[in-house]
mmCIF file of C-alpha atoms in Angstrom:
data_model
loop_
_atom_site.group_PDB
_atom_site.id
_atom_site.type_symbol
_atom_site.label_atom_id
_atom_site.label_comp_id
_atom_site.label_asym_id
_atom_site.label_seq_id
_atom_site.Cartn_x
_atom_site.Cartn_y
_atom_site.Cartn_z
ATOM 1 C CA UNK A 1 43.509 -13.176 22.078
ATOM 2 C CA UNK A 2 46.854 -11.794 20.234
ATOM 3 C CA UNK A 3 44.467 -9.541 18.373
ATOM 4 C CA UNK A 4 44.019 -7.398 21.901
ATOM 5 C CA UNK A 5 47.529 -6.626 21.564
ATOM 6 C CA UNK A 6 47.255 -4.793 18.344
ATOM 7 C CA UNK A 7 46.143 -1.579 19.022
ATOM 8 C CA UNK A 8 42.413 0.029 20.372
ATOM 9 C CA UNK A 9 40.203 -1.092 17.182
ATOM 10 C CA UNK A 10 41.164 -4.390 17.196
ATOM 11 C CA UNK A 11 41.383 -4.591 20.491
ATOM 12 C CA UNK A 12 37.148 -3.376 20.607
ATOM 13 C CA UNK A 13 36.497 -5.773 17.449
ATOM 14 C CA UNK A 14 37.951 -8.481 19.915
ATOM 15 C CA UNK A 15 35.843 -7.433 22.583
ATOM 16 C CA UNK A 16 32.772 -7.033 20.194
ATOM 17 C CA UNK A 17 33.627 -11.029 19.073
ATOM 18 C CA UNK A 18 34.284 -12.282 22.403
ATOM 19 C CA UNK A 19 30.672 -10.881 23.151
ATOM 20 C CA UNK A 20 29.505 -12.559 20.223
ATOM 21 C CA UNK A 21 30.628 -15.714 20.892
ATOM 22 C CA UNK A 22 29.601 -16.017 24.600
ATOM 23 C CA UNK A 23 25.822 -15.137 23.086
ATOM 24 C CA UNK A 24 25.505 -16.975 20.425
ATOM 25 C CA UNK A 25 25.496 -20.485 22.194
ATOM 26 C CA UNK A 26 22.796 -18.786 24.069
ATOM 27 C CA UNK A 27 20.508 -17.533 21.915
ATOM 28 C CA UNK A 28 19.378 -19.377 18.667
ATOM 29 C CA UNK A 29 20.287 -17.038 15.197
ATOM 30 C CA UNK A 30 17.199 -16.080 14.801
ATOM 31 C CA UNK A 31 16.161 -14.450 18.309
ATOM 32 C CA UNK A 32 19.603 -13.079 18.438
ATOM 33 C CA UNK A 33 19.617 -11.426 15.075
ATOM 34 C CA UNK A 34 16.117 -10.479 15.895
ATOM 35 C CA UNK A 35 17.233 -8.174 18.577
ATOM 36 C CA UNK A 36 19.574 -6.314 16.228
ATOM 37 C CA UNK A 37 16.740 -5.604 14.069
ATOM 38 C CA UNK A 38 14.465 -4.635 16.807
ATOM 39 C CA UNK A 39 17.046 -2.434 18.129
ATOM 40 C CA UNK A 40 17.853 -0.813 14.819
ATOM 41 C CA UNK A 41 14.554 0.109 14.104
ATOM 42 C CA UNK A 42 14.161 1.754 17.686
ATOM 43 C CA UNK A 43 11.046 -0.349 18.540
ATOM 44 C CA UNK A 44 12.166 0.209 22.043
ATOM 45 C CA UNK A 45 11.306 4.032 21.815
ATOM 46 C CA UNK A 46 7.500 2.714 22.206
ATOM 47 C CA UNK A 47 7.985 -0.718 24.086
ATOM 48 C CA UNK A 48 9.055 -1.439 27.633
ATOM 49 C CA UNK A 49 11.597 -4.419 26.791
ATOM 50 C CA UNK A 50 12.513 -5.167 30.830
ATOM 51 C CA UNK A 51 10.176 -6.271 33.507
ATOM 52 C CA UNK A 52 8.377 -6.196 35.438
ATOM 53 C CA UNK A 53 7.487 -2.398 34.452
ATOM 54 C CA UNK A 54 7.082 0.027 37.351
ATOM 55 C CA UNK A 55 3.656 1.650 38.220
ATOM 56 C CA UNK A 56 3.906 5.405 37.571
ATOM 57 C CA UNK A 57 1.280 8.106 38.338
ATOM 58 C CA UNK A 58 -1.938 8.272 36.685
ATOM 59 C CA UNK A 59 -1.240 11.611 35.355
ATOM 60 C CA UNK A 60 2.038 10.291 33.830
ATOM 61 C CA UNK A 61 0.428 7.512 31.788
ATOM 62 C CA UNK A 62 -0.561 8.997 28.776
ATOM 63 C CA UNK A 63 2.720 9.615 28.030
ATOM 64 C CA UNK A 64 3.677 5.626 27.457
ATOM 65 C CA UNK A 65 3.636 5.081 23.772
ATOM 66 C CA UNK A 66 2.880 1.401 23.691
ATOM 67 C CA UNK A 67 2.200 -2.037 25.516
ATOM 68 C CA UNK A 68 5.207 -3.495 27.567
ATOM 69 C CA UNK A 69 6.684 -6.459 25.135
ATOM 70 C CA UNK A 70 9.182 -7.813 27.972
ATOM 71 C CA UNK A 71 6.622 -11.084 28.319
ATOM 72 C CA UNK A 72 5.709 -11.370 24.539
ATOM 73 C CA UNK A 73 6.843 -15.088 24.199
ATOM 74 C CA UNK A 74 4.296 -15.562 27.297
ATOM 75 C CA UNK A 75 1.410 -13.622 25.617
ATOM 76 C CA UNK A 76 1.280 -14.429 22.011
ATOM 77 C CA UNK A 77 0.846 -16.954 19.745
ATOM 78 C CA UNK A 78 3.730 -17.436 17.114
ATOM 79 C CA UNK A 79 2.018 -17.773 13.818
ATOM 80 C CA UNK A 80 -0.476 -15.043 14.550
ATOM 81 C CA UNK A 81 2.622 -13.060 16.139
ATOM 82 C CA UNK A 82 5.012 -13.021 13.098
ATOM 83 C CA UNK A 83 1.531 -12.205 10.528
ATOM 84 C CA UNK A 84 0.864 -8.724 12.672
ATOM 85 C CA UNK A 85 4.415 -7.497 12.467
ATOM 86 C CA UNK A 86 4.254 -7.714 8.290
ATOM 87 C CA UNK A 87 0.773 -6.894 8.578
ATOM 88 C CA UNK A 88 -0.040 -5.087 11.965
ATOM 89 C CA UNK A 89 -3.899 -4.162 12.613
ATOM 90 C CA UNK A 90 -5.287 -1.907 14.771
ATOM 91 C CA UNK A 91 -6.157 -3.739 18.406
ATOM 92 C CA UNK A 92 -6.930 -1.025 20.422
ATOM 93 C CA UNK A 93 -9.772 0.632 19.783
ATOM 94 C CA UNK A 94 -8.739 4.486 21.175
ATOM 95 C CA UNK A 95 -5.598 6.372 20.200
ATOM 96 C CA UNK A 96 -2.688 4.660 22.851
ATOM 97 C CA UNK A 97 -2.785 6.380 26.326
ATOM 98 C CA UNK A 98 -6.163 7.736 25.614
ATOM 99 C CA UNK A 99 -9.606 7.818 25.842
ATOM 100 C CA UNK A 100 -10.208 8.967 22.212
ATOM 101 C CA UNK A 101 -11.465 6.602 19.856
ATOM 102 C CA UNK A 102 -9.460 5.932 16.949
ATOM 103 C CA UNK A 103 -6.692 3.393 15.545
ATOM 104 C CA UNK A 104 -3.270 3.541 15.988
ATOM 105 C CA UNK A 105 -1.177 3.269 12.986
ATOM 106 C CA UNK A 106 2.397 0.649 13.609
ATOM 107 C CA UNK A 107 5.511 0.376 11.501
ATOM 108 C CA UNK A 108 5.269 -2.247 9.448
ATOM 109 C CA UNK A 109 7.737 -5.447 8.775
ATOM 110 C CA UNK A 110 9.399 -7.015 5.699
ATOM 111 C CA UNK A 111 8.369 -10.584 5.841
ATOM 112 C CA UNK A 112 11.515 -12.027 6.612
ATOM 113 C CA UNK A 113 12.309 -8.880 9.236
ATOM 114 C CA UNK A 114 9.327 -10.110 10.577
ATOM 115 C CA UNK A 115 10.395 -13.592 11.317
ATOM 116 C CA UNK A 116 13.478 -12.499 13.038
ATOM 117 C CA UNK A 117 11.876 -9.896 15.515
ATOM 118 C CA UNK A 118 9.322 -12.492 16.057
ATOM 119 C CA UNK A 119 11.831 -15.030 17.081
ATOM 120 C CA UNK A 120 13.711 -12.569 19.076
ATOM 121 C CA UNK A 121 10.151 -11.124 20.556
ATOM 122 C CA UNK A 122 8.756 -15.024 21.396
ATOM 123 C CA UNK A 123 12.187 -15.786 23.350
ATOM 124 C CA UNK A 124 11.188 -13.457 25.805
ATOM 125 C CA UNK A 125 8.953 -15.140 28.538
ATOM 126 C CA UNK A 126 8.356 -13.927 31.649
ATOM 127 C CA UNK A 127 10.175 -16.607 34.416
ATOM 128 C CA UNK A 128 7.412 -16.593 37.015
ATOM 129 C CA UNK A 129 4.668 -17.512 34.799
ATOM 130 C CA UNK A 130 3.986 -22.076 35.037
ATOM 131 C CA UNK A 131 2.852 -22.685 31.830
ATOM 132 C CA UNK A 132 -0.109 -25.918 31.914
ATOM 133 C CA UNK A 133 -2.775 -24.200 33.982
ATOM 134 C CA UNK A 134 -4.990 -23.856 31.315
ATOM 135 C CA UNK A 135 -5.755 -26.227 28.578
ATOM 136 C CA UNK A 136 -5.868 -24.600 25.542
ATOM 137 C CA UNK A 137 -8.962 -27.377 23.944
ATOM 138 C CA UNK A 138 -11.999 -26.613 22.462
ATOM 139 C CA UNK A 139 -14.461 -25.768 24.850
ATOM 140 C CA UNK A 140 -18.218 -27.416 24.076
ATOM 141 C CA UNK A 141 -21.068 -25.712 23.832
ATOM 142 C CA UNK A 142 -22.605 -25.863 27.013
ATOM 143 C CA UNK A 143 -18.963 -24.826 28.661
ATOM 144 C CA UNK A 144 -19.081 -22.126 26.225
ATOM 145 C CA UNK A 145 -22.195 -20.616 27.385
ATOM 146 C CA UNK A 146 -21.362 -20.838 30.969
ATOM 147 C CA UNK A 147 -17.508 -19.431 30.374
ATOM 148 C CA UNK A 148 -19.640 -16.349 28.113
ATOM 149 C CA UNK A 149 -21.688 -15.549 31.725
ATOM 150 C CA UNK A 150 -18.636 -15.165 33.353
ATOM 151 C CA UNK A 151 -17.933 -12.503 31.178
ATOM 152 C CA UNK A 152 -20.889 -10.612 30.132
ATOM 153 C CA UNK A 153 -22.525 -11.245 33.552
ATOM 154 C CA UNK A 154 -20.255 -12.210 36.441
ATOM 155 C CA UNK A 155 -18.202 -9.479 35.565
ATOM 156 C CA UNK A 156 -19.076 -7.404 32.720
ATOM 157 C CA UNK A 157 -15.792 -7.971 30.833
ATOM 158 C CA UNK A 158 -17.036 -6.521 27.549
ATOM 159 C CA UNK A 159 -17.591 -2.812 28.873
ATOM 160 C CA UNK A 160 -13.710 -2.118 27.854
ATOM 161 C CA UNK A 161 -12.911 -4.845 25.588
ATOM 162 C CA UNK A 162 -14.841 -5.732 21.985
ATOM 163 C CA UNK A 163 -15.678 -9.424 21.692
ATOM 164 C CA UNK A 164 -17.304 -11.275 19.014
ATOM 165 C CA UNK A 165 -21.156 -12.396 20.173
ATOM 166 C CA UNK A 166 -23.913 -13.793 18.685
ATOM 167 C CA UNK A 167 -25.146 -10.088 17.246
ATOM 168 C CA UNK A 168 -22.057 -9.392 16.108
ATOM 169 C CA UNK A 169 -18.813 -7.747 17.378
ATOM 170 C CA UNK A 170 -20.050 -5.562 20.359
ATOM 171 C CA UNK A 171 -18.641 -3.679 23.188
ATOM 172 C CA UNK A 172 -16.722 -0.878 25.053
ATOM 173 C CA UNK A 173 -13.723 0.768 23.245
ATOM 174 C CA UNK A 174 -11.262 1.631 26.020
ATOM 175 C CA UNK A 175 -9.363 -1.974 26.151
ATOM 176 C CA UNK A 176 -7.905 -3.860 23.039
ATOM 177 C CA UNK A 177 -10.459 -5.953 20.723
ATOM 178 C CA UNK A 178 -10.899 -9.460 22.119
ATOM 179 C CA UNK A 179 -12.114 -10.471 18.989
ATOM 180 C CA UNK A 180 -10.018 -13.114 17.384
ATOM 181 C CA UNK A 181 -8.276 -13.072 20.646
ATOM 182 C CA UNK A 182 -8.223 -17.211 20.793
ATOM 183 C CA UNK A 183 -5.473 -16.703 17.637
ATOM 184 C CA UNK A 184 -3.612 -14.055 19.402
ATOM 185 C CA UNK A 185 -3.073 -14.844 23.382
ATOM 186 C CA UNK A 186 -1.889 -18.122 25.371
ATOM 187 C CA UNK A 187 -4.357 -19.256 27.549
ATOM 188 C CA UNK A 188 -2.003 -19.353 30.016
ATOM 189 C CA UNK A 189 -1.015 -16.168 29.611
ATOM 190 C CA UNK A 190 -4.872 -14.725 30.189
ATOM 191 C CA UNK A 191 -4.906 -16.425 33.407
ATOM 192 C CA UNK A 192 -1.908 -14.770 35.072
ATOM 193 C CA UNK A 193 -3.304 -11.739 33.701
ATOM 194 C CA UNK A 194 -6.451 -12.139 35.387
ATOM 195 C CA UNK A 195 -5.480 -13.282 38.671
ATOM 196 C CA UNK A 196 -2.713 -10.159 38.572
ATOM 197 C CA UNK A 197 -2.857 -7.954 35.539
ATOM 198 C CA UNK A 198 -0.514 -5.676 37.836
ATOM 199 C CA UNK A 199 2.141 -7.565 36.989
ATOM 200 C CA UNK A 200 1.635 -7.212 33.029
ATOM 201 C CA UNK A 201 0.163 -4.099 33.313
ATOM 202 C CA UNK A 202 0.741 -1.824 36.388
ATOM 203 C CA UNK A 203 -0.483 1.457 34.277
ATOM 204 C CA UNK A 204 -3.556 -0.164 32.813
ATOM 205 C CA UNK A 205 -6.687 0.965 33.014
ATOM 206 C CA UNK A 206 -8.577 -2.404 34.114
ATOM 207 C CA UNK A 207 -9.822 -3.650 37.068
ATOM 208 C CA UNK A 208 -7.771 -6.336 39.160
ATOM 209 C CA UNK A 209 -10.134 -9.405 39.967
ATOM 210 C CA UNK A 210 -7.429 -11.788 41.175
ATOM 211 C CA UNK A 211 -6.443 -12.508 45.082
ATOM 212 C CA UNK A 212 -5.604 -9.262 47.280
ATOM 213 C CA UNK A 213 -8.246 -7.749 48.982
ATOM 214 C CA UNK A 214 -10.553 -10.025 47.752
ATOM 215 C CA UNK A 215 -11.342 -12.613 44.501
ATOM 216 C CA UNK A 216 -13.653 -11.457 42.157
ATOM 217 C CA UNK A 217 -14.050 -14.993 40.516
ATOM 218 C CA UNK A 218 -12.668 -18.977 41.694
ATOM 219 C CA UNK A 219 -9.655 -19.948 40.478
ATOM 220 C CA UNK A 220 -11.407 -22.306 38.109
ATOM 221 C CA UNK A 221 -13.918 -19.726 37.083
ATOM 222 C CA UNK A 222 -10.834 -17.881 36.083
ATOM 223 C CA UNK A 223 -9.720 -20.946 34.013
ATOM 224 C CA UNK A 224 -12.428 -21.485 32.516
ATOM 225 C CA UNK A 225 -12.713 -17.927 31.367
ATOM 226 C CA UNK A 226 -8.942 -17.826 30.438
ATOM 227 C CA UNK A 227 -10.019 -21.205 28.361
ATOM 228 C CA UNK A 228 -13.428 -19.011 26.619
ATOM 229 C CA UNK A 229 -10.854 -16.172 25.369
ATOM 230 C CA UNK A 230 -8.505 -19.100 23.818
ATOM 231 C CA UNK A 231 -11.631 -19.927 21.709
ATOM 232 C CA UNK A 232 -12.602 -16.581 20.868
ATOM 233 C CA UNK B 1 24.772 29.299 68.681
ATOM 234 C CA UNK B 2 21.742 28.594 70.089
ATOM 235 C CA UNK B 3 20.208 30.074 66.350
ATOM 236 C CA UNK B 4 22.675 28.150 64.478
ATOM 237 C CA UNK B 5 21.276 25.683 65.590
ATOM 238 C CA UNK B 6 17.298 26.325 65.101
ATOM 239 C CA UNK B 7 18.327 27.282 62.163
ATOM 240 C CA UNK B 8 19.967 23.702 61.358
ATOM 241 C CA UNK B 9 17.411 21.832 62.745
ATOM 242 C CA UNK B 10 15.277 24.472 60.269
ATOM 243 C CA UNK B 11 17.329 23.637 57.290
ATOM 244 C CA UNK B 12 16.821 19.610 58.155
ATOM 245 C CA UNK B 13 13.508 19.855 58.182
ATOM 246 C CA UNK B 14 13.389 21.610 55.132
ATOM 247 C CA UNK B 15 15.592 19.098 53.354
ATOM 248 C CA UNK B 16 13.289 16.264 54.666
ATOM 249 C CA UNK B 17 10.802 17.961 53.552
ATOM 250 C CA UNK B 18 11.927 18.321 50.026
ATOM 251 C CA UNK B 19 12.869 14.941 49.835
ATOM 252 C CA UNK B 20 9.471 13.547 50.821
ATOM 253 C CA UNK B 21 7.537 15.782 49.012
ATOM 254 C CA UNK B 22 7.936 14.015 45.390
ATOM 255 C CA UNK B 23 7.769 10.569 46.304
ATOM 256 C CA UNK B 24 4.181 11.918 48.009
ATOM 257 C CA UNK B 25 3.552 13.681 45.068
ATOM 258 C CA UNK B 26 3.527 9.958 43.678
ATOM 259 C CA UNK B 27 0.390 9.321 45.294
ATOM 260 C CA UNK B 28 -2.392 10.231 42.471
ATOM 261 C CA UNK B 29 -4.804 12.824 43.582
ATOM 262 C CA UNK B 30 -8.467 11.625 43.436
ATOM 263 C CA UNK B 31 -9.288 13.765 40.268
ATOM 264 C CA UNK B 32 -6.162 11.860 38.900
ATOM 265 C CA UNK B 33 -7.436 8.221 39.709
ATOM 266 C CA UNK B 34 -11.294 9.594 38.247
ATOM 267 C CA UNK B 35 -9.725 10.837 34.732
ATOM 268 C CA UNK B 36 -7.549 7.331 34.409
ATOM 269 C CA UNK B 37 -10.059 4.919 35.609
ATOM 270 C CA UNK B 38 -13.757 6.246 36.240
ATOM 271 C CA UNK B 39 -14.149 8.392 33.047
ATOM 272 C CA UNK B 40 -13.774 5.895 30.171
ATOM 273 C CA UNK B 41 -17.600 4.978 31.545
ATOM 274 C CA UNK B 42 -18.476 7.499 33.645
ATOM 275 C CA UNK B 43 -17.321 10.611 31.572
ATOM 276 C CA UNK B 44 -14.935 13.403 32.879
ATOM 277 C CA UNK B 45 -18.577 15.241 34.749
ATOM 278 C CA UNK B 46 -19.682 11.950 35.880
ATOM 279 C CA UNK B 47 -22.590 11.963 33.944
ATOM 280 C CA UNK B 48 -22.286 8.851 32.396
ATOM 281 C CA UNK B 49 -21.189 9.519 28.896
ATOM 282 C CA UNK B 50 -17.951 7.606 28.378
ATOM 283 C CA UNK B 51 -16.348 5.860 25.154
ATOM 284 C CA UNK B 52 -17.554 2.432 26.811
ATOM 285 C CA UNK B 53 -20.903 3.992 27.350
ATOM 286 C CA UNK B 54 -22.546 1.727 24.657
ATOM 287 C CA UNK B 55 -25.829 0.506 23.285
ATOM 288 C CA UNK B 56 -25.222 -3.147 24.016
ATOM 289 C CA UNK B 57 -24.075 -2.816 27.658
ATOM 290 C CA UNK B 58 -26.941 -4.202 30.169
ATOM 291 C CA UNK B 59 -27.114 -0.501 32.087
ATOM 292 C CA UNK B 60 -25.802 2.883 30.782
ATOM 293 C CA UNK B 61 -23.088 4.260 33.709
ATOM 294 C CA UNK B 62 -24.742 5.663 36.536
ATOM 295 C CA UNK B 63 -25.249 9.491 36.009
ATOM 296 C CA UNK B 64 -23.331 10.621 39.140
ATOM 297 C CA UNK B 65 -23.890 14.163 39.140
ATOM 298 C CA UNK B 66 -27.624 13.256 39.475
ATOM 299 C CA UNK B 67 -29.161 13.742 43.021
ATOM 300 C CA UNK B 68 -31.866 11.466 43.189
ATOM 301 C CA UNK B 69 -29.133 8.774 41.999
ATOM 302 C CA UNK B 70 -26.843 10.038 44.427
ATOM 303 C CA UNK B 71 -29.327 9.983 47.888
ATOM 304 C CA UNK B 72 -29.187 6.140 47.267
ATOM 305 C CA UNK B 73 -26.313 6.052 48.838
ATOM 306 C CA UNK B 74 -24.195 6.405 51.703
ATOM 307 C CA UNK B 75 -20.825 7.734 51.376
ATOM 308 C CA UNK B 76 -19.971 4.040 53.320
ATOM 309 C CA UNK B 77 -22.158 2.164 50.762
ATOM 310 C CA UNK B 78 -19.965 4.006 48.285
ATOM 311 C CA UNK B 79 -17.064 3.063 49.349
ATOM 312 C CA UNK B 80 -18.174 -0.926 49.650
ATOM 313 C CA UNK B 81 -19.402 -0.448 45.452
ATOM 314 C CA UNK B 82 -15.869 1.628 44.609
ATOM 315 C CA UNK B 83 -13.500 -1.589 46.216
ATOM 316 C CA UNK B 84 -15.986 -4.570 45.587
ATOM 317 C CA UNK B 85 -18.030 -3.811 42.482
ATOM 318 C CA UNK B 86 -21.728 -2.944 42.020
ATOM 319 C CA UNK B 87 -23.259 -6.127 43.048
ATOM 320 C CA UNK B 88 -22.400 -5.564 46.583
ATOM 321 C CA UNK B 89 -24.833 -2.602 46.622
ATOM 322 C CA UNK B 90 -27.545 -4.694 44.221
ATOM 323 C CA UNK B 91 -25.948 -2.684 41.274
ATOM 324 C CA UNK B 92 -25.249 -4.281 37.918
ATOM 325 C CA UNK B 93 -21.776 -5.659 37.650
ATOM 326 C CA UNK B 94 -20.765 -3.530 34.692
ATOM 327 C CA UNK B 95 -19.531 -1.201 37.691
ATOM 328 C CA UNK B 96 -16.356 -3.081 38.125
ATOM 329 C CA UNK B 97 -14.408 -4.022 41.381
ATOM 330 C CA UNK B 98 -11.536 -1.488 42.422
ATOM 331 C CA UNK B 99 -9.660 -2.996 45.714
ATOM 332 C CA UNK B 100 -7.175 -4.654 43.990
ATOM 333 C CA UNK B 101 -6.184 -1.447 41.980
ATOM 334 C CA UNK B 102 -6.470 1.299 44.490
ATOM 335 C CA UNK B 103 -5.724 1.671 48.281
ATOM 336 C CA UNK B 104 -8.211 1.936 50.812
ATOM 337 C CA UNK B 105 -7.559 5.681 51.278
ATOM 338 C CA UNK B 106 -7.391 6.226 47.514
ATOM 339 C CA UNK B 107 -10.856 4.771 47.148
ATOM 340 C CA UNK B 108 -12.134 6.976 50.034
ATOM 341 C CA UNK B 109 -10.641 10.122 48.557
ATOM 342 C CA UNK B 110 -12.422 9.451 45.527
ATOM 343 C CA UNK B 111 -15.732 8.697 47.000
ATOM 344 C CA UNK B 112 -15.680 12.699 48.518
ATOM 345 C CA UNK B 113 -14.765 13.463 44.634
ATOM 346 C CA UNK B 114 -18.250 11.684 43.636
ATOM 347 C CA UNK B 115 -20.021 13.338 45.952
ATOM 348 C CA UNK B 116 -18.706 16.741 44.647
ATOM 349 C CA UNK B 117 -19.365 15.794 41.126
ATOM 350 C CA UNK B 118 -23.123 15.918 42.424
ATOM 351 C CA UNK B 119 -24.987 18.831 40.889
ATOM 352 C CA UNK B 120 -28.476 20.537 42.411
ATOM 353 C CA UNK B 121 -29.491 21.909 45.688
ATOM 354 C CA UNK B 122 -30.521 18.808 46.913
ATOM 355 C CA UNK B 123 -26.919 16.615 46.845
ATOM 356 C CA UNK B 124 -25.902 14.633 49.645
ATOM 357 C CA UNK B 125 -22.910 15.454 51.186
#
């Protein structure tokens, strides 16, 4: 308090102190050092880190230079989380924003860099999302092969998104791999996505089956296909 | 005075105009909607050669500048496959469901783009 007295840069260290201290009890260390890191190495240049993220035109879309990261601690799964950043591989299967295939190539993390921005990157969940829809078990086999119709057949799911099948990884190349996907997403998070993937992603280029004009699949088809991509 | 006037109400206009004009300009263009969401399977001509136009899939995209593929179809029919998916019109399901993406008049604009993606003497129209 006496140090705001002193003169203007003690009086901002104060301020910056007085900050620090109302966040910390907030935010464990590691999320909050996280941040600084993520900041620092301008992630944000390429991530939307506030949401929900606004629609904007078609013709404006190819100018976003990544996926939106505001629901992160929603959508992935620590462990696998924390191994991309020191070790990120391609998911998408075209160049970001477009329709030519390719990889993209991501800045890569020092281990323990990696551990903070994951902290920091898993604290953000998105508020509206109730967590316990889906159960994230084993599915058997005869639930597997009625959760795989649903998305080869009921909808044809794997015309945008790789998956791994019985001859191998097939599919279309214009949404992220799905293989592997089981280590990557929360089940719960691949229902809210399905029932409105305008909420994740407004600019996307997939369909939305969920419950405006009309439902595409049940709400338990949905979980049971939310469940099938947690096994993947 | 009188022209002062006109010539206010004129200027109002104008600035209305103006100011509705971008947030219009919001609303994508049908050829806008096609690129973004059609031609990954489709491909830019419609002729079914997009990067998810793969081997494994259970039917290649339908060729749309074709006319004997096109006659199927009404531009109603269309409409009904654009919002619902293809199964409504006994199509395969690859052809995915649009209505909760796109407005109603969004999906009829692009049905008239279809049609005029539709090469030969014999297109419907």
């Amino acid at each position: 308090m006496i140090a705001f007295k002193k003169g203007p840069l003690l009086k901002w260290w104060g301020a910056v102190l007085v900050l620090g201290c109302v966040h910390a009890p907030l935010a464990a260390a590691g999320p909050a050092q996280g941040k600084q890191l993520f900041e620092a190495k301008n992630c944000g240049a390429c991530h939307q880190m506030s949401g929900p993220v606004e629609a904007v035109p078609v013709a404006q879309r190819s100018k976003i230079k990544g996926p939106p990261l505001w629901f992160a601690g929603s959508k992935f799964k620590n462990e696998w989380l924390i191994a991309w950043l020191e070790k990120p591989t391609a998911l998408y299967r075209v160049k970001y924003g477009t329709l030519e295939q390719g990889a993209n190539s991501h800045p890569a993390l020092s281990k323990a860099d990696a551990q903070e921005v994951g902290a920091y990157l898993m604290s953000l969940t998105d508020p509206a999302l109730k967590a316990g829809a889906v159960t994230a078990e084993k599915l058997n086999r005869r639930k597997m092969l009625e959760a795989e119709k649903l998305f080869t057949k009921k909808q044809v799911c794997f015309g945008c998104h790789q998956y791994a099948s019985k001859q191998g990884d097939i599919g279309g190349f214009s949404g992220p791999s799905l293989v592997g996907a089981g280590n990557r997403l929360q089940a719960d998070w691949v229902h809210a996505l399905l029932k409105d993937n305008v909420r994740y992603y407004p600019n996307a280029r997939m369909p939305v089956y969920g419950n405006q004009a009309f439902e595409a699949f049940t709400d338990e088809e949905l979980k049971l296909l939310s469940q099938y991509i947690g096994n993947l | 005075m009188a022209l002062t006037r006109n010539n206010l109400k004129t200027s109002a206009l104008l600035a209305v105009l103006v100011l509705v004009a971008p947030a219009s300009g919001l609303a994508a263009s049908a050829k806008e909607n096609f690129e973004w969401y059609c031609v990954q399977c489709h491909g830019s001509d419609g002729t079914g050669k997009g990067i998810n136009s793969v081997k494994e899939l259970p039917v290649g995209p339908m060729d749309l500048s074709n006319p004997k593929e096109m006659k199927k179809f009404t531009g109603e029919q269309i409409i009904q496959t654009l919002t619902r998916g293809g199964p409504v019109n006994t199509l395969d399901s690859l052809m995915p469901p649009w209505g909760n993406r796109l407005a109603k008049d969004e999906i009829k604009a692009l049905m008239q783009y279809v049609r005029s993606l539709c090469k030969g003497t014999d297109c419907p129209k």
